[in-house]
Tab-separated table of C-alpha atoms and ligand atoms in Angstrom:
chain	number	residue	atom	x	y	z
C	1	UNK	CA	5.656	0.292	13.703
C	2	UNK	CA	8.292	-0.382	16.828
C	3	UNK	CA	10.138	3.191	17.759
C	4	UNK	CA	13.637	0.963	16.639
C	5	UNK	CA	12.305	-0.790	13.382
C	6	UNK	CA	15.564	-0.369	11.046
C	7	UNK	CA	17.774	-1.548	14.479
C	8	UNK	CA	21.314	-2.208	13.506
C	9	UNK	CA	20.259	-2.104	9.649
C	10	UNK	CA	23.324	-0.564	7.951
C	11	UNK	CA	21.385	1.356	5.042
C	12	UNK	CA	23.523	2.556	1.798
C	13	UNK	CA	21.243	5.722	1.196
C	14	UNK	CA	21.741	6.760	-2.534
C	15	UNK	CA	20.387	10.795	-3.104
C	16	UNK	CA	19.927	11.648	-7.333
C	17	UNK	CA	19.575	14.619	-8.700
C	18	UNK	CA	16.349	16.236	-7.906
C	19	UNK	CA	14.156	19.359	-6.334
C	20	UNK	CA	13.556	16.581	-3.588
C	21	UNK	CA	16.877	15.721	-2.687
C	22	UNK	CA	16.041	18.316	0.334
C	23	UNK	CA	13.684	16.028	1.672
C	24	UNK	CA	16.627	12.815	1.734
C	25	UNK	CA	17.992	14.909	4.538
C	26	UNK	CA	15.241	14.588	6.623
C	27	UNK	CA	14.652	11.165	5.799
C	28	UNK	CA	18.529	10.414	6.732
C	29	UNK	CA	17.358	11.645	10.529
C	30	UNK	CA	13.973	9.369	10.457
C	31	UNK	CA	16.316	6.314	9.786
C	32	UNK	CA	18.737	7.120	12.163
C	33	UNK	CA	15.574	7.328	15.224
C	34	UNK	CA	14.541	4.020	13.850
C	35	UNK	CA	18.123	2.730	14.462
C	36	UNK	CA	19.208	2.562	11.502
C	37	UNK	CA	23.344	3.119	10.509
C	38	UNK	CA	23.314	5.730	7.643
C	39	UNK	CA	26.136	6.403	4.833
C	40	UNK	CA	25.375	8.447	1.948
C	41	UNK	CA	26.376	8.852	-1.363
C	42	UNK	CA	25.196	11.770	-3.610
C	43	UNK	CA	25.231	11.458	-7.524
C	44	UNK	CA	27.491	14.983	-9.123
C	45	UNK	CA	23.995	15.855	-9.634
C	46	UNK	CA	22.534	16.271	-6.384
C	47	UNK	CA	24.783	17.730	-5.360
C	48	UNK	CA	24.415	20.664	-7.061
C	49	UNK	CA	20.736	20.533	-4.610
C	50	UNK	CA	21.988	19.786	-1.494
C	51	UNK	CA	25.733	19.389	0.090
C	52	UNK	CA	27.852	16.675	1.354
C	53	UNK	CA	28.104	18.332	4.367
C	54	UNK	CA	24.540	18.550	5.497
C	55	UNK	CA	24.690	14.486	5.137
C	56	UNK	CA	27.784	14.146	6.927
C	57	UNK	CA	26.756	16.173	9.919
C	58	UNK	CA	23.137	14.069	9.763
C	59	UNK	CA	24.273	10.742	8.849
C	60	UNK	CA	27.726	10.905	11.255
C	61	UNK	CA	29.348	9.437	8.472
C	62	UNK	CA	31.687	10.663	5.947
C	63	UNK	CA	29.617	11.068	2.380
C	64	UNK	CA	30.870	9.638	-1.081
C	65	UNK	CA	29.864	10.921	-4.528
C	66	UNK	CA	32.917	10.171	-6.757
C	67	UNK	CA	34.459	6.703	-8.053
C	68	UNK	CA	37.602	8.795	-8.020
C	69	UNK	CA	38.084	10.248	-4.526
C	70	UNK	CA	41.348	8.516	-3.545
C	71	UNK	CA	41.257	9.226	0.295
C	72	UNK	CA	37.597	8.040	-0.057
C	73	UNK	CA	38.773	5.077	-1.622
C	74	UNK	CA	41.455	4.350	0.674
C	75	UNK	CA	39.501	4.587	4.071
C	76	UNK	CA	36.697	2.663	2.576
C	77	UNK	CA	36.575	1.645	-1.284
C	78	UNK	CA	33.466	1.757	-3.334
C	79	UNK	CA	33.315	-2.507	-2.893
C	80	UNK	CA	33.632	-2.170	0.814
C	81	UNK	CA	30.799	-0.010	0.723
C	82	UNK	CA	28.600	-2.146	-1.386
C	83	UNK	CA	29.673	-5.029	1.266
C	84	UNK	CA	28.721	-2.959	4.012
C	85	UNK	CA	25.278	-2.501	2.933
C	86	UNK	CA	22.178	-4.443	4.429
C	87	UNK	CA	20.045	-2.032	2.350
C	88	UNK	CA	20.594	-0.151	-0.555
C	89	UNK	CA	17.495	2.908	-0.798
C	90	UNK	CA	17.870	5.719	-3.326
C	91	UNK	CA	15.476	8.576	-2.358
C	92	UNK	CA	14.839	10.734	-4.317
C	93	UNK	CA	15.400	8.957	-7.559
C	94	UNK	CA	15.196	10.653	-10.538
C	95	UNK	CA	13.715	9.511	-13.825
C	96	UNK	CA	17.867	9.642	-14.854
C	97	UNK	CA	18.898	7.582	-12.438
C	98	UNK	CA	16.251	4.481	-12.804
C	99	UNK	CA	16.964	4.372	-16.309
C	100	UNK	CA	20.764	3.672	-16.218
C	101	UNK	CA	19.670	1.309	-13.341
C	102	UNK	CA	17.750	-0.853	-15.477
C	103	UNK	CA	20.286	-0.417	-18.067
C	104	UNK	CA	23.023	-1.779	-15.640
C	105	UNK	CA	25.264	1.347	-16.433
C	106	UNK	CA	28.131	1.452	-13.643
C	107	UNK	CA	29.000	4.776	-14.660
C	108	UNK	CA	28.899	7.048	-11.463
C	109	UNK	CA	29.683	5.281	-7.803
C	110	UNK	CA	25.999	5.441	-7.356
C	111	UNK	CA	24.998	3.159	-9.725
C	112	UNK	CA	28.616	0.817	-9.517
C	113	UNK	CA	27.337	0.578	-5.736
C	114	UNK	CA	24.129	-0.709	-6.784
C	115	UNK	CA	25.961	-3.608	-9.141
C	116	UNK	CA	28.361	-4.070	-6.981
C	117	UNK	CA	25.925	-4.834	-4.140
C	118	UNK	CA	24.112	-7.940	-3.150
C	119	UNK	CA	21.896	-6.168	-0.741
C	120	UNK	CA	18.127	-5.458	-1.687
C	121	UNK	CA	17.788	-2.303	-3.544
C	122	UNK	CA	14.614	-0.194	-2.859
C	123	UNK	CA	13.777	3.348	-5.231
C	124	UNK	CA	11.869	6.042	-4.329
C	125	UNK	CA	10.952	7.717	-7.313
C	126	UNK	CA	10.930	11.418	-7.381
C	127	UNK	CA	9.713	13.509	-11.227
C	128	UNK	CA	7.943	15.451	-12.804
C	129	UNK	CA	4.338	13.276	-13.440
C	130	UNK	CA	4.836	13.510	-17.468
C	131	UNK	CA	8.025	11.989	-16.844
C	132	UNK	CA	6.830	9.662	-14.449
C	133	UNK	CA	3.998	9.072	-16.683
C	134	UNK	CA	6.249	8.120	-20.178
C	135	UNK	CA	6.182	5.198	-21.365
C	136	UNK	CA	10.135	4.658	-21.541
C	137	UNK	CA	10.122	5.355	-17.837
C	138	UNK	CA	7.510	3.149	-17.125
C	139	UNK	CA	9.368	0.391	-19.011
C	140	UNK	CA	12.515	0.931	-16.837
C	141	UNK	CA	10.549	0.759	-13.939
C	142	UNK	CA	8.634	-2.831	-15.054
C	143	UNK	CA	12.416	-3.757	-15.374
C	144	UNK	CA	13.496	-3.197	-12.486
C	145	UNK	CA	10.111	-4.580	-10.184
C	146	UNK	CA	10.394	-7.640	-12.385
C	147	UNK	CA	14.410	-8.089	-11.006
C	148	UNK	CA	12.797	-7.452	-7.356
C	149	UNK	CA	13.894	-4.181	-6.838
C	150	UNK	CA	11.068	-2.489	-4.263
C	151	UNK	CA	9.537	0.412	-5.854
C	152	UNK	CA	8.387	3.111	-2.730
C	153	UNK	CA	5.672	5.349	-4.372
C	154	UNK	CA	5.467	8.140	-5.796
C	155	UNK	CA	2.644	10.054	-3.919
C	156	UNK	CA	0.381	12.213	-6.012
C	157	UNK	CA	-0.009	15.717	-5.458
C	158	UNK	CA	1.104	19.423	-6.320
C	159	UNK	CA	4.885	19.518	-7.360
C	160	UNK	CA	7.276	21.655	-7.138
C	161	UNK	CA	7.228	22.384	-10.698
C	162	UNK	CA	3.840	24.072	-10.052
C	163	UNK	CA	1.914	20.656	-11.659
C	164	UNK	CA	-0.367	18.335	-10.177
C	165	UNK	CA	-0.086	14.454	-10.363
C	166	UNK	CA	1.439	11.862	-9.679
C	167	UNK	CA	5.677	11.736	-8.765
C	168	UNK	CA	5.942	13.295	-5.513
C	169	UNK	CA	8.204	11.477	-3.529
C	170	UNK	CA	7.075	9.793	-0.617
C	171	UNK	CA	7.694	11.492	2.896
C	172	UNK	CA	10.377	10.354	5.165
C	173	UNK	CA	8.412	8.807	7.666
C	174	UNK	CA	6.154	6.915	4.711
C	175	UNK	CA	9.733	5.893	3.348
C	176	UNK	CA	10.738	4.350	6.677
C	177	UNK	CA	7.660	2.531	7.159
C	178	UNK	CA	8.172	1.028	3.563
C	179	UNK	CA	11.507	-0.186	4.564
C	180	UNK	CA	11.058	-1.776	7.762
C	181	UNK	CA	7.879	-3.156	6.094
C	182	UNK	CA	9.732	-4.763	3.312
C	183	UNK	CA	12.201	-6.152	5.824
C	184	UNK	CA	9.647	-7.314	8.103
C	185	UNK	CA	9.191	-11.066	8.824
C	186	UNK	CA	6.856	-12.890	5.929
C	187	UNK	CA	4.085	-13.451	8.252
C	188	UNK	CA	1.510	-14.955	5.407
C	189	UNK	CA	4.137	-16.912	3.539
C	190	UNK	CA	2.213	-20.014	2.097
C	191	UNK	CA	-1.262	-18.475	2.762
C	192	UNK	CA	-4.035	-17.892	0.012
C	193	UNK	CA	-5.437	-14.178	0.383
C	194	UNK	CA	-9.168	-13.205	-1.224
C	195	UNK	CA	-9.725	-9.318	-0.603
C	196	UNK	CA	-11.993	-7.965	-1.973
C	197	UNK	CA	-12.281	-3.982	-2.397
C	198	UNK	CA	-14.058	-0.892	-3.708
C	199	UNK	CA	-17.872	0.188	-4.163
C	200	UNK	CA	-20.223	-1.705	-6.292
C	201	UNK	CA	-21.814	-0.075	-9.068
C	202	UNK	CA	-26.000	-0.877	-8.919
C	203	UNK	CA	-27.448	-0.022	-12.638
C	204	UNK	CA	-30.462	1.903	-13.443
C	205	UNK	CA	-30.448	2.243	-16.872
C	206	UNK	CA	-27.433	2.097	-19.490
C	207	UNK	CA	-26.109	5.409	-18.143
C	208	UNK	CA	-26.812	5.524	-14.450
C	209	UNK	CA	-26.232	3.591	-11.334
C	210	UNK	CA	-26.321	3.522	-7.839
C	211	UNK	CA	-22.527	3.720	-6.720
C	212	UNK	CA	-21.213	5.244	-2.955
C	213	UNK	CA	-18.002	7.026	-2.089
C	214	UNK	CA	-15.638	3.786	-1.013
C	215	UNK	CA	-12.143	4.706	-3.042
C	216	UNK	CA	-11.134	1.014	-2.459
C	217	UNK	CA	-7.426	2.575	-0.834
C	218	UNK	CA	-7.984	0.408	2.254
C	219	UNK	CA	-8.532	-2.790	-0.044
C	220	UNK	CA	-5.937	-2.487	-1.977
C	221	UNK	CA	-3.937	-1.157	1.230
C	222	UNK	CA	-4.179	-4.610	2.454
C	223	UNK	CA	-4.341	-6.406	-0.401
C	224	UNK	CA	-0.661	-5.160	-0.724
C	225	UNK	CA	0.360	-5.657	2.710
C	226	UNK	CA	-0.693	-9.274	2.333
C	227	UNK	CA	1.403	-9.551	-0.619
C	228	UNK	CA	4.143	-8.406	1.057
C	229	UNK	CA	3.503	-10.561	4.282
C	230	UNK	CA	4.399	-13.370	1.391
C	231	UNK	CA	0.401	-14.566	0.931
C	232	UNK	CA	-0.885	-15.574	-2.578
C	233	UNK	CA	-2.788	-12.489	-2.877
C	234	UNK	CA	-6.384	-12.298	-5.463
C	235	UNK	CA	-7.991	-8.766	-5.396
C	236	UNK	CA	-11.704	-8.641	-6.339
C	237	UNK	CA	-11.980	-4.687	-7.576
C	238	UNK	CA	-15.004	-2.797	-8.126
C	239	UNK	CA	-14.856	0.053	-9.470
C	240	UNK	CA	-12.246	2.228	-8.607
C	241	UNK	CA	-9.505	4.136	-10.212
C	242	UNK	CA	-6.312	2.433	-8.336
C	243	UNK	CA	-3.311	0.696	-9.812
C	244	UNK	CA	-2.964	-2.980	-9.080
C	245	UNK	CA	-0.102	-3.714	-6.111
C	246	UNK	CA	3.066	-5.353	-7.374
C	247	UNK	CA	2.385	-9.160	-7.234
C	248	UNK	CA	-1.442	-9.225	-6.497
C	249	UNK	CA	-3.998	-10.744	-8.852
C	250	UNK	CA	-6.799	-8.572	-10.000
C	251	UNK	CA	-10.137	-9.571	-10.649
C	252	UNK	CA	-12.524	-6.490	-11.752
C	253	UNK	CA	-16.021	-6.472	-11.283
C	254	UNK	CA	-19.156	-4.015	-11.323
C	255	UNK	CA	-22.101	-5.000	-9.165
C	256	UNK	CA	-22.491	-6.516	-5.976
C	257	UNK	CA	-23.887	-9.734	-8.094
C	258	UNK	CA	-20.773	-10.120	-9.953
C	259	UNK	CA	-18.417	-9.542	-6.440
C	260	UNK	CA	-20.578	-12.233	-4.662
C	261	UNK	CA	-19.462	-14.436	-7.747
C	262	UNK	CA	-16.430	-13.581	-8.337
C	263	UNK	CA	-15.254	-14.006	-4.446
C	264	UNK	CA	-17.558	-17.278	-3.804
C	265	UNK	CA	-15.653	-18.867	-7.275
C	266	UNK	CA	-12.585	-18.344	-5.252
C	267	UNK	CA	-13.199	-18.165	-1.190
C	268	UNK	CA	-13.127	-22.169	-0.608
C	269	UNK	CA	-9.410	-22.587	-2.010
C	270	UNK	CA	-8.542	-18.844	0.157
C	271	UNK	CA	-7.142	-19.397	3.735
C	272	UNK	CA	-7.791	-15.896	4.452
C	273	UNK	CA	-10.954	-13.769	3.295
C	274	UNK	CA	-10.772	-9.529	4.195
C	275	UNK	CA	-14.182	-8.138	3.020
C	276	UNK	CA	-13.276	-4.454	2.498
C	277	UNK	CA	-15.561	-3.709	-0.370
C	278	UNK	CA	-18.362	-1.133	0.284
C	279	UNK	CA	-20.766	-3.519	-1.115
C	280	UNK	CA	-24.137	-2.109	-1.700
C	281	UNK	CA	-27.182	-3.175	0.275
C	282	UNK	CA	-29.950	-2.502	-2.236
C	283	UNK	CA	-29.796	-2.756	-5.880
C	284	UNK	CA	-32.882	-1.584	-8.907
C	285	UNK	CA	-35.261	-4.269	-8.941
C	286	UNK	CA	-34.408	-4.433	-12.210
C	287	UNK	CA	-32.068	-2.641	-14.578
C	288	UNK	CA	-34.377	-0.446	-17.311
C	289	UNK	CA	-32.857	-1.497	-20.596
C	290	UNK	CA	-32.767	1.843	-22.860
C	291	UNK	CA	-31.888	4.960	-21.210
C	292	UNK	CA	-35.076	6.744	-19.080
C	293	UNK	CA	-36.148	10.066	-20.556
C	294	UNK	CA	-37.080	12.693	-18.207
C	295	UNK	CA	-40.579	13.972	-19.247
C	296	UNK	CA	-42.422	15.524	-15.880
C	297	UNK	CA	-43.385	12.544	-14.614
C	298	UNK	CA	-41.266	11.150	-11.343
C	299	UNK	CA	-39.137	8.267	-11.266
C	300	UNK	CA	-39.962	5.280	-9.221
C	301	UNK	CA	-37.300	2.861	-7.974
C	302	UNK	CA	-37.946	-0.018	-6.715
C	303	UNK	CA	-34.651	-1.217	-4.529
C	304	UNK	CA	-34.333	-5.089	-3.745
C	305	UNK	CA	-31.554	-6.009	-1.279
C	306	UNK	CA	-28.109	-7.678	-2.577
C	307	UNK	CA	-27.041	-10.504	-1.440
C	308	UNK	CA	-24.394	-10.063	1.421
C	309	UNK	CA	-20.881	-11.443	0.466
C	310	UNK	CA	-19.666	-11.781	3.586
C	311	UNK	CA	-21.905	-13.825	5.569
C	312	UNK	CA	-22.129	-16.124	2.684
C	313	UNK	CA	-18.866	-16.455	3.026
C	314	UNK	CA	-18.879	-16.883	6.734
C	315	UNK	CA	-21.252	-19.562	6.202
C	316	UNK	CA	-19.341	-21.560	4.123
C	317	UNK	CA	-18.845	-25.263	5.614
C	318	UNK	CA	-14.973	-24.837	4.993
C	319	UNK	CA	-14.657	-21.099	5.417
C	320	UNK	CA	-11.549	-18.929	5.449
C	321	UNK	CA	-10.013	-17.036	8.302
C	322	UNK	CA	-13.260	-14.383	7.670
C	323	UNK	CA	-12.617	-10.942	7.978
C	324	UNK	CA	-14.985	-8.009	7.844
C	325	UNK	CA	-15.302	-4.004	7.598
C	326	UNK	CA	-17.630	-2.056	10.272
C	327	UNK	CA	-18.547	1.411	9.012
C	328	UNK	CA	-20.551	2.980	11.858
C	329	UNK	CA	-21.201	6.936	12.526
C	330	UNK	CA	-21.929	6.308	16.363
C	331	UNK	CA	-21.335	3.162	18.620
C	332	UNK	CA	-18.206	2.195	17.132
C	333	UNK	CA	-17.598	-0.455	19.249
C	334	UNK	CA	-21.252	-2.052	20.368
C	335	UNK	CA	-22.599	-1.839	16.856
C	336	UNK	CA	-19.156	-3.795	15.492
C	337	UNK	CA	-19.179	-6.335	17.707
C	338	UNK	CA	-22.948	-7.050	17.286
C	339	UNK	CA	-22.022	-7.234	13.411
C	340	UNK	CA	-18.910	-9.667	14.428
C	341	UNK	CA	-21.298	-12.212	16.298
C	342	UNK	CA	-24.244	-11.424	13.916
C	343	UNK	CA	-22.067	-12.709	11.014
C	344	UNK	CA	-19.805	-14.878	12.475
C	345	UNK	CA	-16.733	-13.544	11.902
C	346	UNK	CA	-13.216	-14.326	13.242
C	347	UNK	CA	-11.854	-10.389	12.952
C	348	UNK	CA	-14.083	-7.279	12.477
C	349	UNK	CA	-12.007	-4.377	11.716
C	350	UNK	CA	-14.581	-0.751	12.693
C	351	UNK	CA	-14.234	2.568	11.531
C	352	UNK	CA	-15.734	5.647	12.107
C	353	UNK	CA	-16.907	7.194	9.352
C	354	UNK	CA	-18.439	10.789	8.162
C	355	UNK	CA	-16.949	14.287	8.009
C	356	UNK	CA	-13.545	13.270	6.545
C	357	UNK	CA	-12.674	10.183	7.878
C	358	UNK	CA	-13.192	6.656	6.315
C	359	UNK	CA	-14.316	6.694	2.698
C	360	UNK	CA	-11.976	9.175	0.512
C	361	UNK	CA	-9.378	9.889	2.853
C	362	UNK	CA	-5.458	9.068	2.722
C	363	UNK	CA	-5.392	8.284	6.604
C	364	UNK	CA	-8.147	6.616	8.663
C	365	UNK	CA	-8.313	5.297	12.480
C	366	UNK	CA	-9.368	1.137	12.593
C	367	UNK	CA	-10.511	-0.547	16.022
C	368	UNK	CA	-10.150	-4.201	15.090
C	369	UNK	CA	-12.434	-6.688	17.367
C	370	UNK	CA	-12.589	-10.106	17.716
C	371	UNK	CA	-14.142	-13.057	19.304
C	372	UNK	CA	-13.713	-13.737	23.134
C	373	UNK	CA	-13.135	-10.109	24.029
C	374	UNK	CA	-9.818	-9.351	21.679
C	375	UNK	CA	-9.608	-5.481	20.702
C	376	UNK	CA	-6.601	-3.600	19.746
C	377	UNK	CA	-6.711	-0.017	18.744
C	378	UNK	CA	-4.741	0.709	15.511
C	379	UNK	CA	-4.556	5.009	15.853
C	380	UNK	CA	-4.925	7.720	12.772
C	381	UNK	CA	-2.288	6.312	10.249
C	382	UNK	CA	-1.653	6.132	6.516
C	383	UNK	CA	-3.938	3.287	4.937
C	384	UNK	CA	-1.282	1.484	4.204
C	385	UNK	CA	0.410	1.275	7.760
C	386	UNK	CA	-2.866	0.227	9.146
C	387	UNK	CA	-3.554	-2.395	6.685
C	388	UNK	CA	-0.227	-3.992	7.339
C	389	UNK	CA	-1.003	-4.109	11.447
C	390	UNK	CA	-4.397	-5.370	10.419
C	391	UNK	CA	-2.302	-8.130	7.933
C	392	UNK	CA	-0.257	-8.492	11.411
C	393	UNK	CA	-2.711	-9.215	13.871
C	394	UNK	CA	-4.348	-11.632	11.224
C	395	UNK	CA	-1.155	-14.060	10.973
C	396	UNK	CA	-1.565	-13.896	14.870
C	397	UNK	CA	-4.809	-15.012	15.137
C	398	UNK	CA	-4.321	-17.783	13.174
C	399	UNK	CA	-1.410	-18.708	14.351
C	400	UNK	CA	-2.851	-18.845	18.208
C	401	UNK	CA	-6.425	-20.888	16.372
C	402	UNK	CA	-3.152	-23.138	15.125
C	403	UNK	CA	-1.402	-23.596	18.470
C	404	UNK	CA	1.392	-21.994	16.169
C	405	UNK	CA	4.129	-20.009	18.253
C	406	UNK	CA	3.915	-16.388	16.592
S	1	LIG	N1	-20.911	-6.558	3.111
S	1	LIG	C1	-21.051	-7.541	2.139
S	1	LIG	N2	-22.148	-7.577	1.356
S	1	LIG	C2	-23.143	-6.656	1.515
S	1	LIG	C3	-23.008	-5.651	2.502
S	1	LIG	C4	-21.886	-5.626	3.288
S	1	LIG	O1	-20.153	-8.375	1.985
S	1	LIG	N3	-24.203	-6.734	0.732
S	1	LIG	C5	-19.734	-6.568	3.961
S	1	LIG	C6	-18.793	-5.415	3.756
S	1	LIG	O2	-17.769	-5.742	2.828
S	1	LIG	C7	-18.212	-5.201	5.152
S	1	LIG	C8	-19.291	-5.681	6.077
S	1	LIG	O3	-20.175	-6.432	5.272
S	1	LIG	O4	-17.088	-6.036	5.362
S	1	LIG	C9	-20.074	-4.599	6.808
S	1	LIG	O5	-20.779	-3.786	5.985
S	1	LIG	P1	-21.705	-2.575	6.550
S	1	LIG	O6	-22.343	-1.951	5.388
S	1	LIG	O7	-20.908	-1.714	7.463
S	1	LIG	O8	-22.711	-3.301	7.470
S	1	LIG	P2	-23.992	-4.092	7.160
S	1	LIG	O9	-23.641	-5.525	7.381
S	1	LIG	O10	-24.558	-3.724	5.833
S	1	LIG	O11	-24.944	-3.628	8.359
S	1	LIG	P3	-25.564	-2.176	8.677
S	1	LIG	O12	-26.158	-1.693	7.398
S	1	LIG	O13	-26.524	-2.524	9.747
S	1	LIG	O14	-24.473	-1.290	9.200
């Protein structure tokens, strides 16, 4: 992301009532170094957290938190204010605040602003994880995606209220990124997008498999950031324990068998194919039908190699724009470029992995390669950031294949 992403963007920053409120003052600072012109507005309950004042001095404007403030309303009145706004984002907000949201209630300024507004409204949701978790809150929240509001998060993690789970609100940098990512340019808009994501589960008997430690985040990182990029987004899934990104079709499958059918049934109508899944390389000869019973003697598996999705794929007479995943412990760069030529790819994106980076982790380090030479370096970053350069530099490609100007 550019140092000056949120230039000139005048954001209407909305802080609810919350433990996290704390961290909207920090997050007021990160918008400001990304250029961003801040006002805030507090509901009566956050500010019994945190204080006008702290948002004044960080934000350099004067902060609002009453309908009913008469100087307020003279120097600039709550409709001004929803004029002024490019960008509506309330961070934290609490499981409160999105209900009267998707209730319409105009009953504080906060949520008058957010009628009264025509600019996009983004929430980053900040709870307690049963209360993120309820079903009434989860209905509000369906309400409000389905009118296009952006929904940033939650993380998962400890919380403040000494559980563990989901409803951690983002960080300020994450919440930056999110913004200037939702405002960036719709690089994909008209393309078809097949990614496809997660380990593949090899059976042995009715109970056990062979399976590997891919957490399909960087998948469905990119799956996501293709959605957003405007693309028609499908998502083959192995297994994996992830919630589907808002607006991406998701196609779940087990073994590498069923992924090599489920993506060929769809790769010659895709204009864009990201292999991502850690698909496995050998599979049982065959699957033993009742469950084996240990009894002293030892267990002999025969392994027979899968097919390889990708290079049927790349093989295909009228192929998409074929991307693929390098995981390499040594060599990064020789051994991905070998793979990039050996499968004829137009984009290899190489990892290093072992010893905490790649599979399981939040954050991983991509060096993407590409015929003729082409290699950028996408650093350590969240999953998510790096799948939306990746989703960048893939609308570039094709656009310079195209004789498109970028
Ligand atoms: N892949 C695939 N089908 C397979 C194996 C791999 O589609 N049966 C794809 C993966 O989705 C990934 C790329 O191939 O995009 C690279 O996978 P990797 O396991 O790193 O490399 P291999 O091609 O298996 O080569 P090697 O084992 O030599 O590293």
């Amino acid at each position: 992301m550019s140092d000056q992403a949120l230039a000139g963007v005048r954001v209407l920053l909305g802080v609810s009532g919350g433990i996290a409120a704390y961290k909207a003052a920090e997050l007021v600072r990160r918008l400001r170094d990304a250029g961003a012109d801040v006002r805030v507005v507090l509901t009566a309950n956050a500010a019994r957290f945190v204080t006008a004042l702290t948002f004044q001095a960080l934000s350099g404007n004067p902060v609002r938190s009453s309908l009913w403030d008469e100087s307020a309303e003279a120097a600039m009145g709550h409709i001004e204010l929803a004029r002024w706004a490019d960008e509506v984002l309330i961070a934290p907000a609490s499981a409160d605040l999105l209900a009267r949201l998707a209730h319409g209630h105009a009953d504080d300024l906060l949520t008058t602003l957010c009628l009264a507004s025509a600019a996009p409204l983004s929430v980053a949701p900040a709870m307690n994880q049963q209360m993120w978790a309820h079903a009434a809150t989860q209905a509000n929240l369906a309400t409000l995606r389905a009118r296009g509001v952006r929904v940033f998060g939650p993380a998962a993690g400890s919380q403040a209220c000494g559980e563990v789970g989901s409803g951690r609100l983002l960080e300020a940098g994450e919440l930056v990124a999110e913004l200037a990512a939702a405002r960036a340019p719709r690089v994909l808009a008209g393309s078809k997008v097949l990614v496809n994501a997660g380990p593949t589960y090899e059976d042995i008997d009715p109970v056990r498999f062979i399976g590997n430690r891919s957490s399909g985040r960087m998948g469905f990182a990119i799956a996501e950031a293709a959605a957003q990029a405007g693309a028609t987004v499908t998502l083959v899934a192995g297994p994996v324990s992830l919630a589907t990104p808002p607006g991406v079709t998701r196609v779940d499958v087990r073994s590498a068998r069923e992924m090599r059918a489920a993506v060929l049934a769809r790769a010659g109508e895709a204009d864009v194919f990201v292999a991502a899944a850690a698909v496995a390389d050998f599979r049982p000869q065959a699957a033993l039908p009742q469950k084996f019973k240990k009894g002293g003697a030892a267990l002999e598996l025969t392994l027979v190699e899968n097919p390889d999705v990708l290079a049927e794929v790349a093989a295909l007479p009228r192929r998409p724009f074929t991307v693929g995943f390098a995981a390499e412990t040594q060599d990064v760069e020789a051994h991905a470029r070998a793979k990039l030529e050996r499968k004829g790819l137009d984009l290899i994106a190489a990892n290093e992995v072992g010893a905490g980076r790649g599979f399981e982790a939040a954050d991983n380090a991509l060096l993407l390669l590409w015929p003729h030479g082409g290699r950028e370096h996408l650093p350590r970053a969240d999953k998510r950031e790096l799948a939306r350069a990746l989703v960048a530099r893939i609308a570039q490609l094709r656009a310079d294949a195209n004789g498109d100007p970028a």
